[in-house]
Amino acid sequence: SGDGVGERAARSGGAPPRGWRPPAPVLVPPLSRRAPSAVMAEGSGSGGSGRGPPCPGAASAFRRWEQLRRRATTPWARGLLAVTAGLGLLYAVLRVPVRLRDGLAAVTMFLSTLTPKFYFALTVTSSFISGLIFVFEWWHFRKYGTSFIEQVSVSHLRPLIGGAENSPPAPAAFSAGENETSRQNMPECKVWRNPLNLFRGAEYSRYMWVTGKEPLTYYDMNLSAQDHQTFFTCDTDALRPSDTVMQKAWRERNPQARIKAAYQALELNNDCATAYVLLAEEEATTIVDAEKYFKQALKAGEMIYRKSQNCHSQSPQHEAQLRRDTNVLVYVKRRLAMCARKLGRIREAVKMMRDLMKEFPLLSMLNIHENLLEALLELQAYADVQAVLAKYDDISLPKSAAICYTAALLKARAVSERFSPETASKRGLSTAEINAVEAIHRAVEFNPHVPKYLLEMKSLVLPPEHILKRGDSEAVAYAFFHLQHWKRIEGALNLLHCTWEGTFRMIPYPLEKGHLFYPYPSCTETADRELLPTFHEVSVYPQKELPFFIHFTAGLCSFSAMLALLTHQFPELMVIFVKA
């Protein structure tokens, strides 16, 4: 090798051969200056692991980082960092006002270049937008009773902000020892079948033909369809083809399809009572025609009812069929009594209603006594009316506007003819007058919407097929049939006019606490809007105050409109005012 050649030449004292170069020296640093990682790497490499020596660049970077860290921990380095941070903060404090001043100067220069036309266009645009918001808010409040902006903020923004209220879950049931206050907190918004509902073909349809307005809502008709399926169908209908057809007929939405199905059922069975009921309700265009169909239904219904009575104990299916046939028979007899009442045969109608109540005493939930009360008032048989009230105006029975206002009418009848507000204010009220006023206050507390219809402060519409007790729908149904009875008694409406508003002084917070009844339910408005037609203005109790956002948008619209008018009339002065 080259090393051997050089050594021999040196020992011999001669020169090395041409082209020979000494090998590069190998410099090994002392152990104390070598990085521990380098020593470990070498040791591991000599052990036969196959790894090469470490990268020299990584070792030098590590050494520089260690030196920097040690120098940064010294006191003079910390002082230098604090001085640098202070200088940066001082620069920011001195520089921000300069930038704000420059920005303000730019804004001032921009405003100085604007013309009066720009300010006029700006104020007109803002007035127009705020006016649109105001109109939409007002429409939403009139239609739904709430502010749209408030509803959106409560429903969507409050959960994002974190202000959602966690209301405790409502109890499933009340215990026997729970106090009356907790019971009053439960809103009662059950929808009831109107006991005096009109005939669709003979009355509702005729109204629509004359006025072009639909008197019934889809929600109301859907409830009636559910009632018909509950009353007039049972599990054994599949055994009889005619009842199977009628089961489908009650589910049809199209009136013509229902009538066509009724005729198909009669072709299969000429004694199908429910088919005659459907034709009487929807195809008959007069009360006389409806009465003819109901008489045929009565004949068929009585025959089927007698058959069901003989075999109702054989199986649960036969018992269900007996209940269905009983419902059909009671419905037909009641509608026949109503036909007689509408055709002027009032005594006949009263007899039919009394017989029906005596024959089926357990069906008091159908409120047949309200039909009887109206017919007796038409006969002016006030003693009989008082006898019916004595039976049904009981604390354990559910109340209605017909019960409460008929009781008030009878007590007002005893004093209304001689009642005078001026005389009563001088001498005071007598015992009979106090009783009459208390009865009126009781009736008004139960349903505060009725007096406006009886006093003709609001226009009436045809009553719906379903009503909400204590709601506007019940008030419409009661006043539609009983207004004539109040007018017939001299001075009754005058006494009502003088005393009905005094009820509200006894119940300043009707939604929280009542006087003689439960607190007024807060859900009546929504249900009444579903039951009553859209062209009817729903009565709301208690009256709601206008939301804040309606006042705000109205003020904003008025203010921006005033600015637009001033800018148009005095452009130079408004420009000077804005620049100032």
Coordinates of C-alpha atoms in Angstrom, one line a residue:
S1 CA 0.0 0.0 0.0
G2 CA 1.0 3.6 -0.1
D3 CA 1.8 3.7 3.7
G4 CA 4.4 0.9 3.2
V5 CA 6.0 2.7 0.3
G6 CA 6.4 5.9 2.3
E7 CA 7.9 4.2 5.3
R8 CA 10.5 2.3 3.2
A9 CA 11.5 5.5 1.5
A10 CA 11.8 7.4 4.8
R11 CA 14.0 4.7 6.3
S12 CA 16.2 4.5 3.3
G13 CA 16.6 8.3 3.2
G14 CA 15.4 8.6 -0.3
A15 CA 12.5 10.5 -1.8
P16 CA 9.1 8.9 -2.3
P17 CA 8.1 7.8 -5.7
R18 CA 6.2 10.1 -8.1
G19 CA 2.5 10.4 -7.5
W20 CA 2.6 9.3 -3.9
R21 CA 0.5 11.4 -1.4
P22 CA 0.4 11.0 2.4
P23 CA -2.9 9.8 3.8
A24 CA -5.3 12.3 5.4
P25 CA -5.0 12.5 9.2
V26 CA -7.8 11.2 11.3
L27 CA -8.8 13.6 14.0
V28 CA -10.6 12.1 17.0
P29 CA -12.0 14.7 19.5
P30 CA -11.3 14.1 23.2
L31 CA -14.0 12.2 25.1
S32 CA -14.9 15.2 27.3
R33 CA -16.0 17.3 24.3
R34 CA -17.9 14.7 22.4
A35 CA -21.7 14.7 22.7
P36 CA -23.1 11.8 24.7
S37 CA -25.4 10.9 21.8
A38 CA -22.4 10.6 19.6
V39 CA -20.6 8.3 22.0
M40 CA -23.7 6.1 22.4
A41 CA -24.1 6.0 18.7
E42 CA -20.5 4.8 18.2
G43 CA -20.9 2.3 20.9
S44 CA -24.0 0.8 19.4
G45 CA -22.4 0.8 16.0
S46 CA -19.4 -1.2 17.2
G47 CA -21.8 -3.7 18.7
G48 CA -22.8 -4.9 15.3
S49 CA -26.3 -3.4 15.2
G50 CA -25.8 -2.3 11.6
R51 CA -26.4 1.5 12.4
G52 CA -23.9 4.0 11.0
P53 CA -22.5 7.0 13.0
P54 CA -24.8 9.9 13.8
C55 CA -25.3 12.9 11.5
P56 CA -22.8 15.6 12.4
G57 CA -25.4 18.4 11.6
A58 CA -27.9 17.2 14.2
A59 CA -25.2 17.0 16.8
S60 CA -24.1 20.6 16.2
A61 CA -27.7 21.9 16.2
F62 CA -28.3 20.2 19.5
R63 CA -25.2 21.8 21.0
R64 CA -26.2 25.3 19.8
W65 CA -29.7 24.8 21.3
E66 CA -28.2 23.8 24.7
Q67 CA -26.0 26.9 24.7
L68 CA -28.9 29.2 23.8
R69 CA -31.0 27.8 26.5
R70 CA -28.3 28.2 29.1
R71 CA -27.7 31.8 28.0
A72 CA -31.5 32.7 28.0
T73 CA -31.8 31.8 31.7
T74 CA -29.3 34.4 32.7
P75 CA -30.6 37.6 34.3
W76 CA -29.3 40.0 31.5
A77 CA -31.1 37.9 28.9
R78 CA -34.4 38.2 30.7
G79 CA -34.0 42.0 31.1
L80 CA -33.3 42.3 27.4
L81 CA -36.5 40.4 26.6
A82 CA -38.5 42.6 28.9
V83 CA -37.1 45.8 27.3
T84 CA -38.0 44.5 23.9
A85 CA -41.6 43.7 24.9
G86 CA -42.0 47.1 26.5
L87 CA -40.7 48.8 23.3
G88 CA -43.2 46.8 21.2
L89 CA -46.1 47.7 23.5
L90 CA -45.1 51.4 23.4
Y91 CA -45.0 51.3 19.7
A92 CA -48.5 49.8 19.5
V93 CA -49.9 52.4 22.0
L94 CA -48.4 55.3 20.0
R95 CA -49.3 53.9 16.6
V96 CA -53.0 53.0 17.2
P97 CA -54.1 56.6 17.8
V98 CA -52.3 57.6 14.7
R99 CA -54.1 55.0 12.6
L100 CA -57.4 55.9 14.2
R101 CA -56.8 59.6 13.3
D102 CA -55.9 58.6 9.8
G103 CA -59.1 56.5 9.5
L104 CA -61.2 59.3 10.9
A105 CA -59.7 61.7 8.5
A106 CA -60.5 59.3 5.6
V107 CA -64.1 58.9 6.8
T108 CA -64.4 62.7 7.1
M109 CA -63.1 63.2 3.6
F110 CA -65.5 60.5 2.3
L111 CA -68.5 62.2 4.0
S112 CA -67.5 65.6 2.7
T113 CA -67.6 64.3 -0.9
L114 CA -71.2 62.9 -0.5
T115 CA -74.1 64.8 -2.1
P116 CA -77.5 65.5 -0.5
K117 CA -79.0 62.9 -3.0
F118 CA -77.0 60.2 -1.3
Y119 CA -78.4 61.0 2.1
F120 CA -81.9 61.2 0.7
A121 CA -81.6 57.8 -1.0
L122 CA -80.1 56.3 2.2
T123 CA -82.9 57.5 4.5
V124 CA -85.6 56.5 2.0
T125 CA -84.1 53.0 1.7
S126 CA -83.9 52.5 5.4
S127 CA -87.4 53.8 5.9
F128 CA -88.7 51.4 3.2
I129 CA -86.9 48.4 4.7
S130 CA -88.0 49.1 8.3
G131 CA -91.6 49.6 7.0
L132 CA -91.5 46.2 5.3
I133 CA -90.3 44.7 8.6
F134 CA -93.0 46.5 10.5
V135 CA -95.8 45.3 8.1
F136 CA -94.5 41.7 8.3
E137 CA -94.3 41.8 12.1
W138 CA -97.9 43.2 12.3
W139 CA -99.2 40.5 10.0
H140 CA -97.5 37.8 11.9
F141 CA -98.8 39.1 15.2
R142 CA -102.4 39.3 13.9
K143 CA -102.3 35.8 12.4
Y144 CA -100.3 33.9 15.0
G145 CA -100.4 36.1 18.1
T146 CA -96.6 36.3 18.5
S147 CA -93.8 38.4 17.3
F148 CA -91.7 36.7 14.5
I149 CA -88.4 38.3 15.6
E150 CA -89.1 37.4 19.2
Q151 CA -90.1 33.8 18.3
V152 CA -86.9 33.4 16.2
S153 CA -84.7 34.8 18.9
V154 CA -86.2 32.6 21.6
S155 CA -86.2 29.5 19.5
H156 CA -82.9 29.7 17.7
L157 CA -80.6 32.4 19.2
R158 CA -81.2 31.7 22.9
P159 CA -79.9 28.0 22.7
L160 CA -76.8 29.3 20.9
I161 CA -76.1 31.9 23.6
G162 CA -76.8 29.4 26.3
G163 CA -79.9 30.9 27.8
A164 CA -82.3 28.0 27.3
E165 CA -84.4 27.3 30.2
N166 CA -84.6 23.8 31.4
S167 CA -88.2 23.4 32.6
P168 CA -88.9 20.5 34.9
P169 CA -90.9 17.6 33.4
A170 CA -94.6 17.7 34.0
P171 CA -96.0 15.0 36.4
A172 CA -97.7 12.1 34.7
A173 CA -100.7 12.2 37.0
F174 CA -102.1 13.9 40.1
S175 CA -102.4 12.2 43.4
A176 CA -105.6 12.2 45.4
G177 CA -104.2 14.6 48.0
E178 CA -102.8 17.2 45.7
N179 CA -104.2 20.7 46.2
E180 CA -106.5 22.5 43.8
T181 CA -103.8 25.0 42.8
S182 CA -101.7 22.4 41.1
R183 CA -104.8 21.1 39.2
Q184 CA -105.5 24.6 38.0
N185 CA -102.1 24.9 36.3
M186 CA -103.2 22.3 33.8
P187 CA -104.6 23.9 30.6
E188 CA -107.8 22.4 29.4
C189 CA -108.1 22.5 25.6
K190 CA -110.2 19.5 24.8
V191 CA -112.3 19.8 21.6
W192 CA -115.9 18.8 21.9
R193 CA -118.6 17.8 19.3
N194 CA -121.0 20.7 18.9
P195 CA -124.3 19.5 20.2
L196 CA -126.2 22.0 17.9
N197 CA -124.1 21.5 14.8
L198 CA -125.8 22.2 11.5
F199 CA -126.4 19.9 8.5
R200 CA -123.6 20.0 5.8
G201 CA -125.8 19.7 2.8
A202 CA -128.9 21.7 3.9
E203 CA -127.1 24.5 5.7
Y204 CA -123.3 24.7 5.4
S205 CA -123.3 23.9 1.6
R206 CA -126.1 26.4 1.0
Y207 CA -124.1 29.1 2.8
M208 CA -121.1 28.3 0.6
W209 CA -123.2 28.5 -2.6
V210 CA -124.6 31.9 -1.7
T211 CA -121.5 33.6 -0.3
G212 CA -118.6 31.6 -1.9
K213 CA -116.9 31.2 1.5
E214 CA -116.1 27.9 3.0
P215 CA -117.7 27.8 6.5
L216 CA -115.8 24.8 7.7
T217 CA -112.1 24.4 8.1
Y218 CA -110.2 21.3 7.1
Y219 CA -109.3 20.6 10.7
D220 CA -112.9 20.7 11.7
M221 CA -114.0 18.3 9.0
N222 CA -111.1 16.0 9.7
L223 CA -112.3 15.8 13.4
S224 CA -115.8 15.0 12.1
A225 CA -114.4 12.2 9.9
Q226 CA -112.7 10.7 12.9
D227 CA -116.0 10.9 14.9
H228 CA -117.9 9.1 12.2
Q229 CA -115.3 6.3 12.1
T230 CA -115.5 6.0 15.9
F231 CA -119.3 6.0 16.1
F232 CA -120.3 4.2 13.0
T233 CA -117.7 1.4 12.5
C234 CA -116.6 -1.7 14.4
D235 CA -114.4 -4.7 14.0
T236 CA -117.2 -6.9 12.5
D237 CA -117.8 -4.6 9.5
A238 CA -115.6 -6.9 7.3
L239 CA -118.3 -9.6 7.7
R240 CA -120.9 -7.4 5.9
P241 CA -120.1 -6.0 2.4
S242 CA -122.3 -2.9 2.9
D243 CA -120.6 -1.9 6.1
T244 CA -117.2 -2.5 4.5
V245 CA -118.1 0.0 1.8
M246 CA -119.3 2.5 4.4
Q247 CA -116.1 2.1 6.4
K248 CA -114.2 3.3 3.4
A249 CA -116.8 6.0 2.7
W250 CA -116.2 7.7 6.1
R251 CA -112.5 8.0 5.2
E252 CA -113.0 9.7 1.8
R253 CA -112.2 13.4 1.6
N254 CA -114.2 14.2 -1.5
P255 CA -118.0 14.6 -0.6
Q256 CA -119.1 13.3 -4.0
A257 CA -117.0 10.1 -3.4
R258 CA -118.7 9.6 0.0
I259 CA -122.2 10.0 -1.5
K260 CA -121.3 7.6 -4.3
A261 CA -120.1 5.0 -1.8
A262 CA -123.3 5.4 0.2
Y263 CA -125.4 4.5 -2.8
Q264 CA -123.1 1.5 -3.4
A265 CA -123.7 0.3 0.1
L266 CA -127.5 0.7 -0.3
E267 CA -127.3 -1.5 -3.5
L268 CA -125.6 -4.2 -1.4
N269 CA -128.0 -3.8 1.5
N270 CA -131.1 -1.7 1.4
D271 CA -131.2 -1.6 5.2
C272 CA -127.8 0.0 5.7
A273 CA -128.6 2.7 8.3
T274 CA -125.2 4.5 8.1
A275 CA -125.6 5.0 4.4
Y276 CA -128.9 6.9 5.0
V277 CA -127.2 8.9 7.7
L278 CA -124.4 10.0 5.2
L279 CA -127.0 10.9 2.5
A280 CA -129.1 12.9 5.1
E281 CA -126.0 14.9 6.2
E282 CA -124.4 15.6 2.9
E283 CA -126.7 15.1 -0.1
A284 CA -130.0 16.5 1.2
T285 CA -130.2 20.2 0.3
T286 CA -133.1 21.0 2.6
I287 CA -134.1 20.0 6.1
V288 CA -137.2 18.2 4.8
D289 CA -135.1 15.9 2.6
A290 CA -132.7 15.3 5.4
E291 CA -135.6 14.3 7.7
K292 CA -136.8 11.8 5.0
Y293 CA -133.4 10.1 4.9
F294 CA -133.2 10.0 8.7
K295 CA -136.6 8.3 9.0
Q296 CA -135.3 5.6 6.7
A297 CA -132.2 5.4 8.8
L298 CA -134.3 5.1 11.9
K299 CA -136.3 2.2 10.5
A300 CA -133.2 0.3 9.5
G301 CA -131.3 1.2 12.7
E302 CA -134.0 0.0 15.0
M303 CA -134.2 -3.4 13.2
I304 CA -130.4 -3.8 13.4
Y305 CA -130.3 -2.7 17.1
R306 CA -132.9 -5.3 18.1
K307 CA -130.8 -8.1 16.4
S308 CA -127.7 -6.9 18.2
Q309 CA -129.5 -6.9 21.5
N310 CA -130.4 -10.6 21.1
C311 CA -126.8 -11.8 20.5
H312 CA -124.6 -9.2 22.2
S313 CA -123.5 -11.6 24.9
Q314 CA -122.2 -14.3 22.6
S315 CA -118.8 -12.8 22.0
P316 CA -116.8 -9.5 22.4
Q317 CA -117.3 -8.9 18.7
H318 CA -121.0 -8.9 19.1
E319 CA -120.8 -6.6 22.0
A320 CA -118.7 -4.1 19.9
Q321 CA -121.4 -4.3 17.2
L322 CA -124.1 -3.5 19.8
R323 CA -122.2 -0.4 20.8
R324 CA -121.9 0.7 17.2
D325 CA -125.6 0.1 16.6
T326 CA -126.5 2.0 19.7
N327 CA -124.5 5.0 18.6
V328 CA -126.2 4.9 15.2
L329 CA -129.6 4.8 16.8
V330 CA -129.0 7.6 19.2
Y331 CA -127.4 9.8 16.5
V332 CA -130.4 9.3 14.2
K333 CA -133.0 10.0 16.9
R334 CA -131.2 13.1 17.9
R335 CA -130.9 14.5 14.4
L336 CA -134.6 13.7 13.8
A337 CA -135.4 15.8 16.9
M338 CA -133.3 18.6 15.5
C339 CA -135.1 18.4 12.2
A340 CA -138.4 18.7 14.0
R341 CA -137.0 21.7 15.9
K342 CA -135.9 23.5 12.7
L343 CA -139.2 22.8 11.0
G344 CA -141.2 24.4 13.8
R345 CA -142.5 21.2 15.5
I346 CA -140.9 22.2 18.8
R347 CA -143.1 20.2 21.2
E348 CA -142.5 17.1 19.1
A349 CA -138.8 17.8 19.3
V350 CA -138.8 18.2 23.1
K351 CA -140.7 14.9 23.5
M352 CA -138.2 13.1 21.3
M353 CA -135.2 14.5 23.3
R354 CA -136.8 13.6 26.6
D355 CA -137.5 10.1 25.5
L356 CA -133.9 9.8 24.1
M357 CA -132.4 10.9 27.4
K358 CA -134.7 8.6 29.4
E359 CA -133.9 5.6 27.1
F360 CA -130.1 6.1 27.1
P361 CA -129.3 7.9 30.4
L362 CA -125.6 6.8 30.3
L363 CA -124.9 8.9 27.1
S364 CA -124.9 12.2 28.9
M365 CA -121.5 13.1 27.4
L366 CA -123.3 13.7 24.1
N367 CA -124.9 16.8 25.7
I368 CA -128.4 16.2 24.5
H369 CA -129.6 18.3 27.4
E370 CA -128.3 21.4 25.6
N371 CA -130.5 20.7 22.6
L372 CA -133.4 20.3 25.1
L373 CA -132.6 23.6 26.8
E374 CA -132.6 25.5 23.5
A375 CA -136.0 24.0 22.5
L376 CA -137.5 24.7 25.9
L377 CA -136.4 28.3 25.7
E378 CA -138.0 28.6 22.3
L379 CA -141.2 27.4 23.9
Q380 CA -140.6 29.9 26.8
A381 CA -141.1 27.0 29.2
Y382 CA -138.8 28.6 31.8
A383 CA -139.9 26.4 34.6
D384 CA -138.9 23.3 32.6
V385 CA -135.6 25.0 31.8
Q386 CA -135.0 25.6 35.5
A387 CA -135.7 21.9 36.1
V388 CA -133.1 20.8 33.5
L389 CA -130.5 23.2 35.0
A390 CA -131.1 21.9 38.5
K391 CA -130.1 18.5 37.2
Y392 CA -127.1 19.4 35.0
D393 CA -125.8 22.6 36.5
D394 CA -124.0 20.6 39.2
I395 CA -120.5 21.1 40.5
S396 CA -119.5 17.5 39.6
L397 CA -120.6 17.8 36.0
P398 CA -118.6 19.7 33.2
K399 CA -119.9 23.2 32.5
S400 CA -120.6 24.8 29.2
A401 CA -121.6 28.2 27.9
A402 CA -125.2 27.0 27.4
I403 CA -125.5 26.0 31.1
C404 CA -123.9 29.1 32.6
Y405 CA -125.5 31.7 30.3
T406 CA -129.0 30.0 30.5
A407 CA -128.8 30.2 34.3
A408 CA -127.8 33.8 34.1
L409 CA -130.7 34.5 31.7
L410 CA -133.2 33.0 34.0
K411 CA -132.0 35.1 36.9
A412 CA -131.8 38.2 34.8
R413 CA -135.4 37.6 33.6
A414 CA -136.7 38.2 37.2
V415 CA -135.2 41.7 37.5
S416 CA -134.3 42.9 34.0
E417 CA -137.7 44.5 33.1
R418 CA -137.5 47.0 36.0
F419 CA -133.7 47.3 36.1
S420 CA -132.2 50.8 35.7
P421 CA -128.5 51.7 36.2
E422 CA -129.4 55.2 37.6
T423 CA -131.9 53.8 40.1
A424 CA -129.6 51.0 41.1
S425 CA -126.7 53.5 41.8
K426 CA -128.9 55.5 44.1
R427 CA -130.7 52.9 46.1
G428 CA -128.3 50.0 45.7
L429 CA -128.9 46.5 44.3
S430 CA -131.6 44.3 45.7
T431 CA -131.1 40.6 46.5
A432 CA -132.5 39.4 43.3
E433 CA -130.4 41.9 41.3
I434 CA -127.3 40.9 43.2
N435 CA -128.1 37.2 42.3
A436 CA -128.6 38.1 38.6
V437 CA -125.3 40.1 38.5
E438 CA -123.4 37.3 40.2
A439 CA -124.8 34.8 37.7
I440 CA -123.7 37.1 34.8
H441 CA -120.2 37.4 36.3
R442 CA -120.1 33.6 36.7
A443 CA -121.0 33.1 33.0
V444 CA -118.6 35.7 31.8
E445 CA -115.8 34.2 33.8
F446 CA -116.5 30.8 32.2
N447 CA -116.6 32.2 28.6
P448 CA -115.7 35.9 28.2
H449 CA -116.2 35.9 24.5
V450 CA -120.0 35.5 24.5
P451 CA -121.2 39.0 25.6
K452 CA -119.7 40.7 22.5
Y453 CA -121.8 38.4 20.3
L454 CA -125.0 38.8 22.4
L455 CA -124.6 42.6 22.4
E456 CA -123.8 42.5 18.7
M457 CA -120.4 44.1 19.1
K458 CA -119.0 41.4 16.8
S459 CA -120.5 39.7 13.8
L460 CA -121.6 36.1 13.9
V461 CA -120.6 33.3 11.5
L462 CA -122.0 29.8 11.2
P463 CA -120.9 27.7 14.2
P464 CA -118.3 25.0 13.5
E465 CA -119.0 21.2 14.0
H466 CA -116.6 21.2 16.9
I467 CA -116.1 23.7 19.7
L468 CA -113.6 24.4 22.4
K469 CA -115.1 25.1 25.8
R470 CA -114.4 28.6 27.1
G471 CA -113.2 29.5 23.6
D472 CA -114.4 31.8 20.8
S473 CA -115.8 28.8 18.9
E474 CA -118.1 27.9 21.8
A475 CA -119.2 31.6 22.1
V476 CA -120.1 31.6 18.4
A477 CA -122.1 28.4 18.7
Y478 CA -124.0 29.6 21.8
A479 CA -124.8 33.1 20.5
F480 CA -125.9 31.7 17.1
F481 CA -128.8 29.8 18.6
H482 CA -129.5 31.7 21.9
L483 CA -129.3 35.4 20.8
Q484 CA -133.0 35.3 20.0
H485 CA -133.9 34.1 23.5
W486 CA -132.0 37.0 25.1
K487 CA -133.7 39.5 22.9
R488 CA -137.1 38.0 23.7
I489 CA -136.7 38.9 27.5
E490 CA -137.0 42.6 27.9
G491 CA -134.1 44.3 29.5
A492 CA -131.9 41.2 29.7
L493 CA -129.3 42.5 27.2
N494 CA -129.4 45.9 28.9
L495 CA -128.5 44.2 32.3
L496 CA -125.8 42.2 30.5
H497 CA -124.4 45.4 28.9
C498 CA -124.2 47.2 32.3
T499 CA -122.6 44.4 34.3
W500 CA -120.5 42.0 32.2
E501 CA -117.3 44.0 32.2
G502 CA -117.3 44.1 36.0
T503 CA -116.2 40.4 35.9
F504 CA -112.7 41.3 34.9
R505 CA -112.1 43.3 38.1
M506 CA -112.5 40.1 40.1
I507 CA -109.9 38.2 38.0
P508 CA -107.1 40.6 37.2
Y509 CA -104.8 37.7 36.3
P510 CA -107.1 35.2 34.6
L511 CA -104.3 33.0 33.2
E512 CA -102.9 32.5 36.7
K513 CA -105.9 32.4 39.0
G514 CA -109.7 32.2 38.5
H515 CA -112.5 33.2 40.8
L516 CA -115.2 30.5 40.4
F517 CA -113.5 28.4 37.7
Y518 CA -110.0 27.2 36.8
P519 CA -107.6 29.8 35.4
Y520 CA -108.5 30.6 31.8
P521 CA -106.6 28.3 29.5
S522 CA -103.9 30.0 27.4
C523 CA -104.2 27.6 24.5
T524 CA -107.7 28.5 23.3
E525 CA -106.6 31.0 20.7
T526 CA -104.6 28.5 18.7
A527 CA -107.4 25.9 18.7
D528 CA -110.0 28.5 17.8
R529 CA -108.0 29.6 14.8
E530 CA -108.0 26.0 13.6
L531 CA -111.8 25.5 14.1
L532 CA -113.1 28.9 12.9
P533 CA -113.0 30.0 9.2
T534 CA -110.2 32.4 8.2
F535 CA -112.6 35.3 7.3
H536 CA -113.7 35.4 11.0
E537 CA -111.8 37.6 13.4
V538 CA -111.0 35.3 16.4
S539 CA -111.7 36.9 19.8
V540 CA -108.7 36.8 22.1
Y541 CA -108.8 36.8 25.9
P542 CA -107.0 38.3 27.7
Q543 CA -106.0 40.9 25.1
K544 CA -102.3 40.7 24.3
E545 CA -100.1 43.7 24.3
L546 CA -98.2 44.5 21.1
P547 CA -94.7 43.0 21.2
F548 CA -91.7 45.2 21.6
F549 CA -90.4 44.7 18.1
I550 CA -93.6 46.1 16.6
H551 CA -93.1 49.3 18.5
F552 CA -89.4 49.3 17.6
T553 CA -89.9 48.8 13.9
A554 CA -92.7 51.3 13.8
G555 CA -90.5 53.9 15.6
L556 CA -87.6 53.1 13.3
C557 CA -89.7 53.4 10.2
S558 CA -91.2 56.8 11.3
F559 CA -87.8 58.2 12.3
S560 CA -86.1 57.2 9.0
A561 CA -89.1 58.6 7.1
M562 CA -88.8 61.9 8.9
L563 CA -85.1 62.0 8.1
A564 CA -85.9 61.3 4.5
L565 CA -88.4 64.2 4.4
L566 CA -86.0 66.6 6.1
T567 CA -83.2 65.6 3.7
H568 CA -85.5 66.2 0.7
Q569 CA -86.8 69.6 2.0
F570 CA -83.5 70.9 3.5
P571 CA -80.6 69.1 1.8
E572 CA -77.9 71.6 2.6
L573 CA -78.7 71.8 6.3
M574 CA -78.9 68.0 6.7
V575 CA -75.5 67.7 5.0
I576 CA -74.0 70.3 7.4
F577 CA -75.6 68.4 10.3
V578 CA -74.1 65.1 9.2
K579 CA -70.7 66.5 8.7
A580 CA -70.8 68.2 12.1

